[in-house]
Short mmCIF file of C-alpha atoms and ligand atoms in Angstrom, two decimals:
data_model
loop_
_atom_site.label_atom_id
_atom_site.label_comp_id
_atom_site.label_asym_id
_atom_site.label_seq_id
_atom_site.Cartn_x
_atom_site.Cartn_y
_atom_site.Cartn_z
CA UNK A 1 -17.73 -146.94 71.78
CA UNK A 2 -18.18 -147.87 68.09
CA UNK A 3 -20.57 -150.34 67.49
CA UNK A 4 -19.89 -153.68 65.58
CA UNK A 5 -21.00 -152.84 61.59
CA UNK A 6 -23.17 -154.99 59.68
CA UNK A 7 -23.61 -154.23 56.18
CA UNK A 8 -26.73 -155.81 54.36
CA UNK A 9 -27.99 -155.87 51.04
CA UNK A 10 -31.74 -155.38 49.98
CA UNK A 11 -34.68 -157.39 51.88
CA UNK A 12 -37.12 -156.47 53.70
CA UNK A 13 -35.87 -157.68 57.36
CA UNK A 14 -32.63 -155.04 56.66
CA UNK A 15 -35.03 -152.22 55.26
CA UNK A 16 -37.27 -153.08 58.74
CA UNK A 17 -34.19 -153.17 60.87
CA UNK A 18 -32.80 -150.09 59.82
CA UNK A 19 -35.61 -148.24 60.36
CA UNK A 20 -35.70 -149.42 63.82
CA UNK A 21 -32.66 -148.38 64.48
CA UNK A 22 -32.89 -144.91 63.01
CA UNK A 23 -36.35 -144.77 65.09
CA UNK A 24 -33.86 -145.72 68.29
CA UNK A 25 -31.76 -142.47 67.50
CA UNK A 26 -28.89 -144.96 65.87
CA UNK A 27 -27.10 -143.81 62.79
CA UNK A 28 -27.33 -145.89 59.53
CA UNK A 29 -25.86 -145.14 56.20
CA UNK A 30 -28.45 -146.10 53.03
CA UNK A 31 -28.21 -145.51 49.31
CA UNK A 32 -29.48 -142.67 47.57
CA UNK A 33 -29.31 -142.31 43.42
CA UNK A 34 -26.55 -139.46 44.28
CA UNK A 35 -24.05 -140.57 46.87
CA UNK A 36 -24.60 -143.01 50.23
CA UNK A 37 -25.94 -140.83 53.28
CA UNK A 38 -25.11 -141.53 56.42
CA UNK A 39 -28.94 -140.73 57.52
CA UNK A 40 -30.51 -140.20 61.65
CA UNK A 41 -34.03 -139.03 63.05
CA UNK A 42 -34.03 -135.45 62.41
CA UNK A 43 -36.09 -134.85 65.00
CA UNK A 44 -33.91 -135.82 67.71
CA UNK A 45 -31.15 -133.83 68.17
CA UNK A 46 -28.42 -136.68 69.58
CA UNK A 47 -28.94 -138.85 66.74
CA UNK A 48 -27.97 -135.63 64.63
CA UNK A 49 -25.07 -134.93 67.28
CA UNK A 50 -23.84 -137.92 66.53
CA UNK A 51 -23.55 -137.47 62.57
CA UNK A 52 -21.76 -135.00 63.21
CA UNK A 53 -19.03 -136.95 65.63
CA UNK A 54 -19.00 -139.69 63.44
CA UNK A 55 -17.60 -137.30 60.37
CA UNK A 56 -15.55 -135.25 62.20
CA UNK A 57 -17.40 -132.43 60.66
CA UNK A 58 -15.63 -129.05 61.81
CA UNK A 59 -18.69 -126.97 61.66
CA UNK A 60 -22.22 -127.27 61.68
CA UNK A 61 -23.53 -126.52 58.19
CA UNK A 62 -27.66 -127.28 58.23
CA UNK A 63 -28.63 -130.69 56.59
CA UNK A 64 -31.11 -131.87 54.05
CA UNK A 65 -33.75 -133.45 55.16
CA UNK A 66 -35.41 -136.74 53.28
CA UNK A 67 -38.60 -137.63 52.94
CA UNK A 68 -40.70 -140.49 51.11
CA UNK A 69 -42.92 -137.86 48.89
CA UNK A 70 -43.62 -134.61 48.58
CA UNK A 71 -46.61 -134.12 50.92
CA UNK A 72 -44.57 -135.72 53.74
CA UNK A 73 -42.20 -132.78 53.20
CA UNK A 74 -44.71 -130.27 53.09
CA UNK A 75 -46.10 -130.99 56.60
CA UNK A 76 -42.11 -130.03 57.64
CA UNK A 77 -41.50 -126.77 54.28
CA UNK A 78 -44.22 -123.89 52.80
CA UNK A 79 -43.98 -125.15 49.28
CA UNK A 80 -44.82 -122.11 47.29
CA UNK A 81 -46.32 -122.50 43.12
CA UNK A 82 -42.56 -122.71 42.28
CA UNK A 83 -41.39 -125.31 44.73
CA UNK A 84 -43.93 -127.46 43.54
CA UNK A 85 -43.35 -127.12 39.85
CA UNK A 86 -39.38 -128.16 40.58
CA UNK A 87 -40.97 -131.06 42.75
CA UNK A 88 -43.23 -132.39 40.37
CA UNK A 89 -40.76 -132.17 37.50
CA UNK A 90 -37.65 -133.24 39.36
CA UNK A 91 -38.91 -135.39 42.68
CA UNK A 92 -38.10 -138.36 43.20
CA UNK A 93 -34.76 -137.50 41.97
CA UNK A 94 -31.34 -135.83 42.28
CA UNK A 95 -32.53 -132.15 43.33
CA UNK A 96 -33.03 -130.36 47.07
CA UNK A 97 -35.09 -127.56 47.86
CA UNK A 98 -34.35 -124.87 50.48
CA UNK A 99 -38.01 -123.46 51.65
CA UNK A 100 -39.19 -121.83 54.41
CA UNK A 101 -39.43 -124.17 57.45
CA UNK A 102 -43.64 -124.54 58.93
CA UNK A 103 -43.61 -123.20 62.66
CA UNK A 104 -44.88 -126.67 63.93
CA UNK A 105 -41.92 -128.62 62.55
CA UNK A 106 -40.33 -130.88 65.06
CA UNK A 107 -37.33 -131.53 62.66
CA UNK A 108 -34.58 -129.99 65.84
CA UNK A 109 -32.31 -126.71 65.10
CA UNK A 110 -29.10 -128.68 64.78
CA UNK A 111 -30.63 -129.97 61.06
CA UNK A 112 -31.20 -126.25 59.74
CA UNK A 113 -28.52 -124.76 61.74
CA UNK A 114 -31.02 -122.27 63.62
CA UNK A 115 -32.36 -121.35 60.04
CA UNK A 116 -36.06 -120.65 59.82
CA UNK A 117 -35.49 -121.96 56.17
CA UNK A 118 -35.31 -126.08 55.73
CA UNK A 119 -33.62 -128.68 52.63
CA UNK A 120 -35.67 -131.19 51.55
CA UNK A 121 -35.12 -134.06 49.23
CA UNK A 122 -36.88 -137.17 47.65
CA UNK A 123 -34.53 -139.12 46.65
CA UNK A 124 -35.18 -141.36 44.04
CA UNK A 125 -33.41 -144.52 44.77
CA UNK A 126 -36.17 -147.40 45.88
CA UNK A 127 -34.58 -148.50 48.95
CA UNK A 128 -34.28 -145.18 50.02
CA UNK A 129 -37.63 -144.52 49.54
CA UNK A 130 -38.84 -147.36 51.37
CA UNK A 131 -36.98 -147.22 54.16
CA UNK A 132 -37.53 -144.08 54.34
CA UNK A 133 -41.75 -144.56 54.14
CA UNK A 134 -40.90 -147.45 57.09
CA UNK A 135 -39.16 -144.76 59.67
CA UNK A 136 -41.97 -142.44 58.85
CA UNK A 137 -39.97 -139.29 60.03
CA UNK A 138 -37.61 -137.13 58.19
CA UNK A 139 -34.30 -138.50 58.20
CA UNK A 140 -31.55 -135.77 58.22
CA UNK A 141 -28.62 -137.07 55.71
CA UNK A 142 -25.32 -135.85 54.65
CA UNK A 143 -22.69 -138.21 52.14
CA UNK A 144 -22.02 -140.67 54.89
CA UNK A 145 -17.67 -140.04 54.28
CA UNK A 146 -15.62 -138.58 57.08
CA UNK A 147 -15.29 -134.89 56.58
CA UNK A 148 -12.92 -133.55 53.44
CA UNK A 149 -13.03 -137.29 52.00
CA UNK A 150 -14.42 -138.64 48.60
CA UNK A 151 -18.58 -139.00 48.69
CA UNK A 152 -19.18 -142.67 49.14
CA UNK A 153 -21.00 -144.11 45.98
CA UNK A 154 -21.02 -147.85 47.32
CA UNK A 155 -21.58 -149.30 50.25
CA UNK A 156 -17.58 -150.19 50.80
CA UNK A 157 -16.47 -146.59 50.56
CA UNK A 158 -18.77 -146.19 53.50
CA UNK A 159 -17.75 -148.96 55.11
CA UNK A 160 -13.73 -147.66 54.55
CA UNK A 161 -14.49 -143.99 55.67
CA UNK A 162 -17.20 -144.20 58.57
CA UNK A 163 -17.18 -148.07 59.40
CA UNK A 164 -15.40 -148.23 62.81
CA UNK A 165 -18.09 -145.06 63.57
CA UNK A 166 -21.66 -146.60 62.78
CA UNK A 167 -23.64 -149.92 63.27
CA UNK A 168 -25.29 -150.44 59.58
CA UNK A 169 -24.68 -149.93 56.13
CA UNK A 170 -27.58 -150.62 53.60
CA UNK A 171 -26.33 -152.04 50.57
CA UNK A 172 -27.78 -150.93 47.54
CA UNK A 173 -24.92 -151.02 45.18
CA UNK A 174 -23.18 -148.56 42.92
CA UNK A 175 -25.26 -145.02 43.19
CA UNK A 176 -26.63 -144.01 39.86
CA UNK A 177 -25.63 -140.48 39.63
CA UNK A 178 -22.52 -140.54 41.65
CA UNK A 179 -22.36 -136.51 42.64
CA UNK A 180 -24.91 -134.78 45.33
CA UNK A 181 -28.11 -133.42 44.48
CA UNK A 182 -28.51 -129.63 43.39
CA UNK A 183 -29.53 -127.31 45.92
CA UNK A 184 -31.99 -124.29 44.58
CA UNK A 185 -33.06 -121.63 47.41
CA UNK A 186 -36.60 -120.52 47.23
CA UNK A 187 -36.59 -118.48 49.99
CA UNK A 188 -36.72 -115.26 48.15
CA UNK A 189 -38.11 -113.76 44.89
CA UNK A 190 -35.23 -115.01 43.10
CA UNK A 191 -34.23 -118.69 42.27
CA UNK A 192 -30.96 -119.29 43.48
CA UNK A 193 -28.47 -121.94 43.29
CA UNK A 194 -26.52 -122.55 46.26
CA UNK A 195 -24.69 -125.99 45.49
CA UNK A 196 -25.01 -127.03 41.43
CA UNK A 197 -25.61 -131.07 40.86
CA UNK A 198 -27.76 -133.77 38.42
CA UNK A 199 -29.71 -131.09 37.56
CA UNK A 200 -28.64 -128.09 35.55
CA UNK A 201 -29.64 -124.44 36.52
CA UNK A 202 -30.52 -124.65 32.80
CA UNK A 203 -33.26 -127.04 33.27
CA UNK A 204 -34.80 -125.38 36.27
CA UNK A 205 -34.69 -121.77 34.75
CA UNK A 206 -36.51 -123.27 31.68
CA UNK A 207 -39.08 -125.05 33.73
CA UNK A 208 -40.05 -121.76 36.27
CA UNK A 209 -39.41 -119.85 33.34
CA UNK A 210 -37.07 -117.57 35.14
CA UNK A 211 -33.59 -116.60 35.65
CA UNK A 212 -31.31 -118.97 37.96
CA UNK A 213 -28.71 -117.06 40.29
CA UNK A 214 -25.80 -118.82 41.12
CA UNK A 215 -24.85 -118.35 45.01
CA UNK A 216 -21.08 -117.91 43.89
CA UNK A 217 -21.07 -115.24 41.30
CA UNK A 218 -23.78 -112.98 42.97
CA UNK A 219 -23.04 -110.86 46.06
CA UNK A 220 -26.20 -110.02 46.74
CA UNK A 221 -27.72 -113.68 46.55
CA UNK A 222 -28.19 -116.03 49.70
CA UNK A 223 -25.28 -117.89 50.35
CA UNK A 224 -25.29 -121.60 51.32
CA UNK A 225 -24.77 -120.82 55.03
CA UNK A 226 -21.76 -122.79 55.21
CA UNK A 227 -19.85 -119.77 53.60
CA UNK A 228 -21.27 -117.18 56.12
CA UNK A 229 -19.12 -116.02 58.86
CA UNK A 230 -22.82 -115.09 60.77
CA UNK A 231 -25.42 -117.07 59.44
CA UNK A 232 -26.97 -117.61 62.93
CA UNK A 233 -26.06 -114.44 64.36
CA UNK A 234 -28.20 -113.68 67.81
CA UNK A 235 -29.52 -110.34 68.11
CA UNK A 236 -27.47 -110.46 71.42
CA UNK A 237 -24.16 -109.74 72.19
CA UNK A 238 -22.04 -112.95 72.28
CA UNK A 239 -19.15 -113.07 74.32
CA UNK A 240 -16.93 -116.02 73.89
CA UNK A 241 -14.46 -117.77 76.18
CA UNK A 242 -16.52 -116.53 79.28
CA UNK A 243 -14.64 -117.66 82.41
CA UNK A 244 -15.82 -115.01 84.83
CA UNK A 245 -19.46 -112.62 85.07
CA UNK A 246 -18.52 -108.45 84.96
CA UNK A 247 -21.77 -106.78 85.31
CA UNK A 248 -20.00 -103.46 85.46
CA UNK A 249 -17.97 -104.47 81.98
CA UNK A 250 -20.27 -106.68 79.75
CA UNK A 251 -24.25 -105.82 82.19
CA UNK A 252 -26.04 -108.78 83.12
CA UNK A 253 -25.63 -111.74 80.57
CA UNK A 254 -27.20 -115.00 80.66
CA UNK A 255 -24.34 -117.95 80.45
CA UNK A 256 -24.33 -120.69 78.41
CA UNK A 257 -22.41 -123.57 80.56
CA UNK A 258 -20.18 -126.35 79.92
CA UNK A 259 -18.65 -128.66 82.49
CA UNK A 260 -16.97 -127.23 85.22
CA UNK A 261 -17.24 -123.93 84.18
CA UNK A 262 -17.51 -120.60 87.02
CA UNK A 263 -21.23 -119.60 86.76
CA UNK A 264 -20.33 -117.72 89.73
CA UNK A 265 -21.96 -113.77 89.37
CA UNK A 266 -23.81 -114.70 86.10
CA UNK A 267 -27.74 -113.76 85.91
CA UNK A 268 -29.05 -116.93 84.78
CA UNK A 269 -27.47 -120.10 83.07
CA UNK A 270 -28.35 -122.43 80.63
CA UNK A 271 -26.61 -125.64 80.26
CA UNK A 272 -24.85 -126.73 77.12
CA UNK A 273 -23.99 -129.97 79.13
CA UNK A 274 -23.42 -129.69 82.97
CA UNK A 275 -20.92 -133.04 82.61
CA UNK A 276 -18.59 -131.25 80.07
CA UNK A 277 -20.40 -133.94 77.21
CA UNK A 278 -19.45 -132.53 73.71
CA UNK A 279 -22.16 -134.57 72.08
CA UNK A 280 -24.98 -133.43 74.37
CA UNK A 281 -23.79 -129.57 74.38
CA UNK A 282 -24.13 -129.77 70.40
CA UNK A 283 -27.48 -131.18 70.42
CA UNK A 284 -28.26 -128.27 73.09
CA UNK A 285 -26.21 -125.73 71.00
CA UNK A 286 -28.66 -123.98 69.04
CA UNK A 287 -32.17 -124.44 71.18
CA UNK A 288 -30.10 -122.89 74.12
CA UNK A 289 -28.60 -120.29 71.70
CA UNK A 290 -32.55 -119.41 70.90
CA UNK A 291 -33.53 -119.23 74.54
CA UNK A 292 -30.75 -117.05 75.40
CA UNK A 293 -31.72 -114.48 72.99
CA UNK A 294 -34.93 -114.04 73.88
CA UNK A 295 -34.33 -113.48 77.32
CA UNK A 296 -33.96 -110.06 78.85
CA UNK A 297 -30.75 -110.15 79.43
CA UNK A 298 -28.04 -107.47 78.18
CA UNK A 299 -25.84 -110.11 76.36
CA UNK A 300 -24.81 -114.28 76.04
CA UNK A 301 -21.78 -114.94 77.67
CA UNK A 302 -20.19 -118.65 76.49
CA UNK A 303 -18.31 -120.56 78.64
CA UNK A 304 -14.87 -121.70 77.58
CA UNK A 305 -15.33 -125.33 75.22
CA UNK A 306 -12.52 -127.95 74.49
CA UNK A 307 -11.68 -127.36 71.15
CA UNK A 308 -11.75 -131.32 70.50
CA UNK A 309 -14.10 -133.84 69.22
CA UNK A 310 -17.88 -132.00 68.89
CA UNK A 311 -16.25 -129.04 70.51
CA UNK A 312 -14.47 -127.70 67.15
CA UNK A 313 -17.81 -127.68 65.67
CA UNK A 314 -19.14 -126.12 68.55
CA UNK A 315 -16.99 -123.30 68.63
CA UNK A 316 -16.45 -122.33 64.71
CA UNK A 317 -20.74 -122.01 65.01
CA UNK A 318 -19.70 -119.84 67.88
CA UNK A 319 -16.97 -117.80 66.16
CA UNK A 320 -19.86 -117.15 63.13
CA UNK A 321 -22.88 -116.44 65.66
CA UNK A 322 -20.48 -113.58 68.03
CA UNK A 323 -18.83 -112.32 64.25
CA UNK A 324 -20.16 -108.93 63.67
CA UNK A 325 -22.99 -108.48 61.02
CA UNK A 326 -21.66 -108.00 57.03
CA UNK A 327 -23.98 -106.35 54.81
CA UNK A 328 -25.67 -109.36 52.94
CA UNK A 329 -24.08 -111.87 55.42
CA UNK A 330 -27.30 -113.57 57.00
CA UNK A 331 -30.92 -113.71 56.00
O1 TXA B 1 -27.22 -135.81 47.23
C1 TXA B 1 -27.36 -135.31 48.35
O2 TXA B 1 -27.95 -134.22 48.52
C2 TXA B 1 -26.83 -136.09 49.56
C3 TXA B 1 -27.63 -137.39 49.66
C4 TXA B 1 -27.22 -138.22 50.84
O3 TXA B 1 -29.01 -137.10 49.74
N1 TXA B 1 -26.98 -135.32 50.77
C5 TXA B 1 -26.24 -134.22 51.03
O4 TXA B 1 -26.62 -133.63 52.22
O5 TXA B 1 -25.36 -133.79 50.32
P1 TXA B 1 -25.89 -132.46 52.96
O6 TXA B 1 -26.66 -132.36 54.25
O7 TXA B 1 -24.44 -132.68 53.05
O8 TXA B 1 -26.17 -131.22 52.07
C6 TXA B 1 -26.24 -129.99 52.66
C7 TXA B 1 -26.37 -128.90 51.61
C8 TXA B 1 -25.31 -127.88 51.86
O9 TXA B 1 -24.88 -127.32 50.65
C9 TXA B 1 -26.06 -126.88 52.74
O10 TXA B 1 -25.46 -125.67 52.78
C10 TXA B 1 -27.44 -126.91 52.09
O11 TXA B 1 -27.62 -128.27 51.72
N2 TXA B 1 -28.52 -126.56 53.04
C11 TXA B 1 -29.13 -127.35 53.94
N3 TXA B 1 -30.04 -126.67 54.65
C12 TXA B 1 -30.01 -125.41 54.19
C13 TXA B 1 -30.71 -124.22 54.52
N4 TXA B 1 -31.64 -124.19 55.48
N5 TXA B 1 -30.42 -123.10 53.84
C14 TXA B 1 -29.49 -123.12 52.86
N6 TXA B 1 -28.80 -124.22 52.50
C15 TXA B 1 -29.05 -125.33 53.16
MG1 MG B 2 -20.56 -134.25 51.59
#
């Protein structure tokens, strides 16, 4: 059901109720310098489900993750000498950081996409901030526009694309820069760009005083994982479109159940959602994914998902985690 939307401007009972409603595991779209995000807990994995329902978003691509100040991200990313020379220059402000992810990080696997790497962001814009200091938990954000549309830059674009999908809008007027934030990956030696924005690779590769990759010209650089066919790739076997167990064919696999499915002859299964619920089975999606590959089993066989609603997300991640391995396609 879509909730009624309110949409209000600065004050401190909006700022208050819109953190308690992103605290609740609601969805509320606030103001950043760069472009509106439509913003949830990140650590609970239905809120994030549910960004992804209420854009339409094909495929699961990880999302950034925003905090108030840099030490509230570091308790979530390993900020290495060169993470925090970009923060101090650039934070708060129009530029994301892809880092290794801390082990004890509750932000849940449908934000980084199964990734043991994490994007993090202080943006600059005060209400942001400040709501985001109020929720006091990472809030995983995307533009808040339905998939393949314009980024929203004021609250009525939001309210046009996503309003008959979420309950608030924060007002905050017109966003300063108008065009996402850059995203540098510091996961390796190198400094790469995977998505250019406000700030130039120019800027950053003066300031670490070293050469600035850009994802799309270098083969050998990480890619933003969004253009991997196996960026979450289980060590596994995955075998798609399971409808039946054949121990003597595929050994003993470990299922990964939807609905009605036959678990009939499988080993073991793990439930994506036992009531066929495309919402919960993405918010299982990538936890379950985990389990199943660490079990002793000889392969993950994937029951057969609707390919509507959450379920076309669900099974391009699927497609990319049973493609065979590239060279260079994962890290
Ligand atoms: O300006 C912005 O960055 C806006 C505002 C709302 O803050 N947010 C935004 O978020 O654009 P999102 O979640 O749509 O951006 C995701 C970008 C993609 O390019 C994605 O591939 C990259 O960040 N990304 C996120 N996590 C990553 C990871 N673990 N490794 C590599 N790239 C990652
Ligand atoms: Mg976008």
């Amino acid at each position: 059901m879509s909730p009624a939307l309110t949409i209000r401007p600065y004050s401190e009972g909006a700022l208050s109720q819109a953190a308690a409603k992103l605290r609740a595991g609601e969805l509320v779209a606030f103001p950043t310098e760069t472009v509106y995000g439509l913003g949830a807990d990140a650590t609970n994995a239905d809120a994030v489900a549910g960004i992804y329902a209420a854009k339409k978003r094909p495929s699961f691509n990880p999302l950034i993750s925003h905090f108030p100040d840099r030490d509230s991200a570091a308790k979530h990313a390993k900020f290495d000498a060169r993470a925090d020379k970009l923060a101090e220059a650039f934070w708060p402000g129009a530029l994301t950081l892809v880092l290794p992810r801390n082990a004890d990080s509750d932000v849940c696997d449908l934000v980084t996409a199964g990734l043991p790497s994490i994007a993090v962001r202080v943006p600059a814009h005060p209400m942001a901030r400040e709501l985001l200091r109020a929720v006091g938990r990472p809030v995983a954000a995307p533009s808040a526009n339905r998939s393949g549309k314009i980024s929203p830059t004021t609250a009525g674009h939001v309210a046009g694309s996503l309003g008959d999908a979420i309950g608030m809008i924060l007002d905050g007027g017109p966003c300063g820069v108008g065009l996402e934030s850059t995203v540098i990956d510091l996961t390796t030696d190198r400094v790469v760009m995977l998505r250019p924005g406000g700030v130039t690779a120019d800027q950053v590769s003066k300031l670490l005083g070293t050469e600035v990759i850009m994802a799309e010209s270098d083969d050998t650089a990480p890619k933003s994982p969004g253009m991997l066919t196996s960026h979450y790739a289980p060590g596994l076997p995955v075998r798609l479109e399971a409808t039946n167990a054949d121990p003597a064919k595929h050994g003993h696999e470990v299922l990964l159940g939807f609905g009605d499915c036959n678990t009939k002859g499988f080993d073991a299964v793990l439930w994506l959602s036992k009531t066929g619920d495309d919402i919960e089975a993405a918010a299982n999606l990538f936890a379950k994914l985990h389990e199943a590959d660490q079990s002793h089993f000889a392969g993950i066989a994937i029951a057969p998902i609707p390919d509507h609603g959450l379920g076309i997300a669900i099974n391009d991640r699927l497609k990319r985690a049973s493609a065979p391995r590239a060279p260079h396609d994962g890290k």
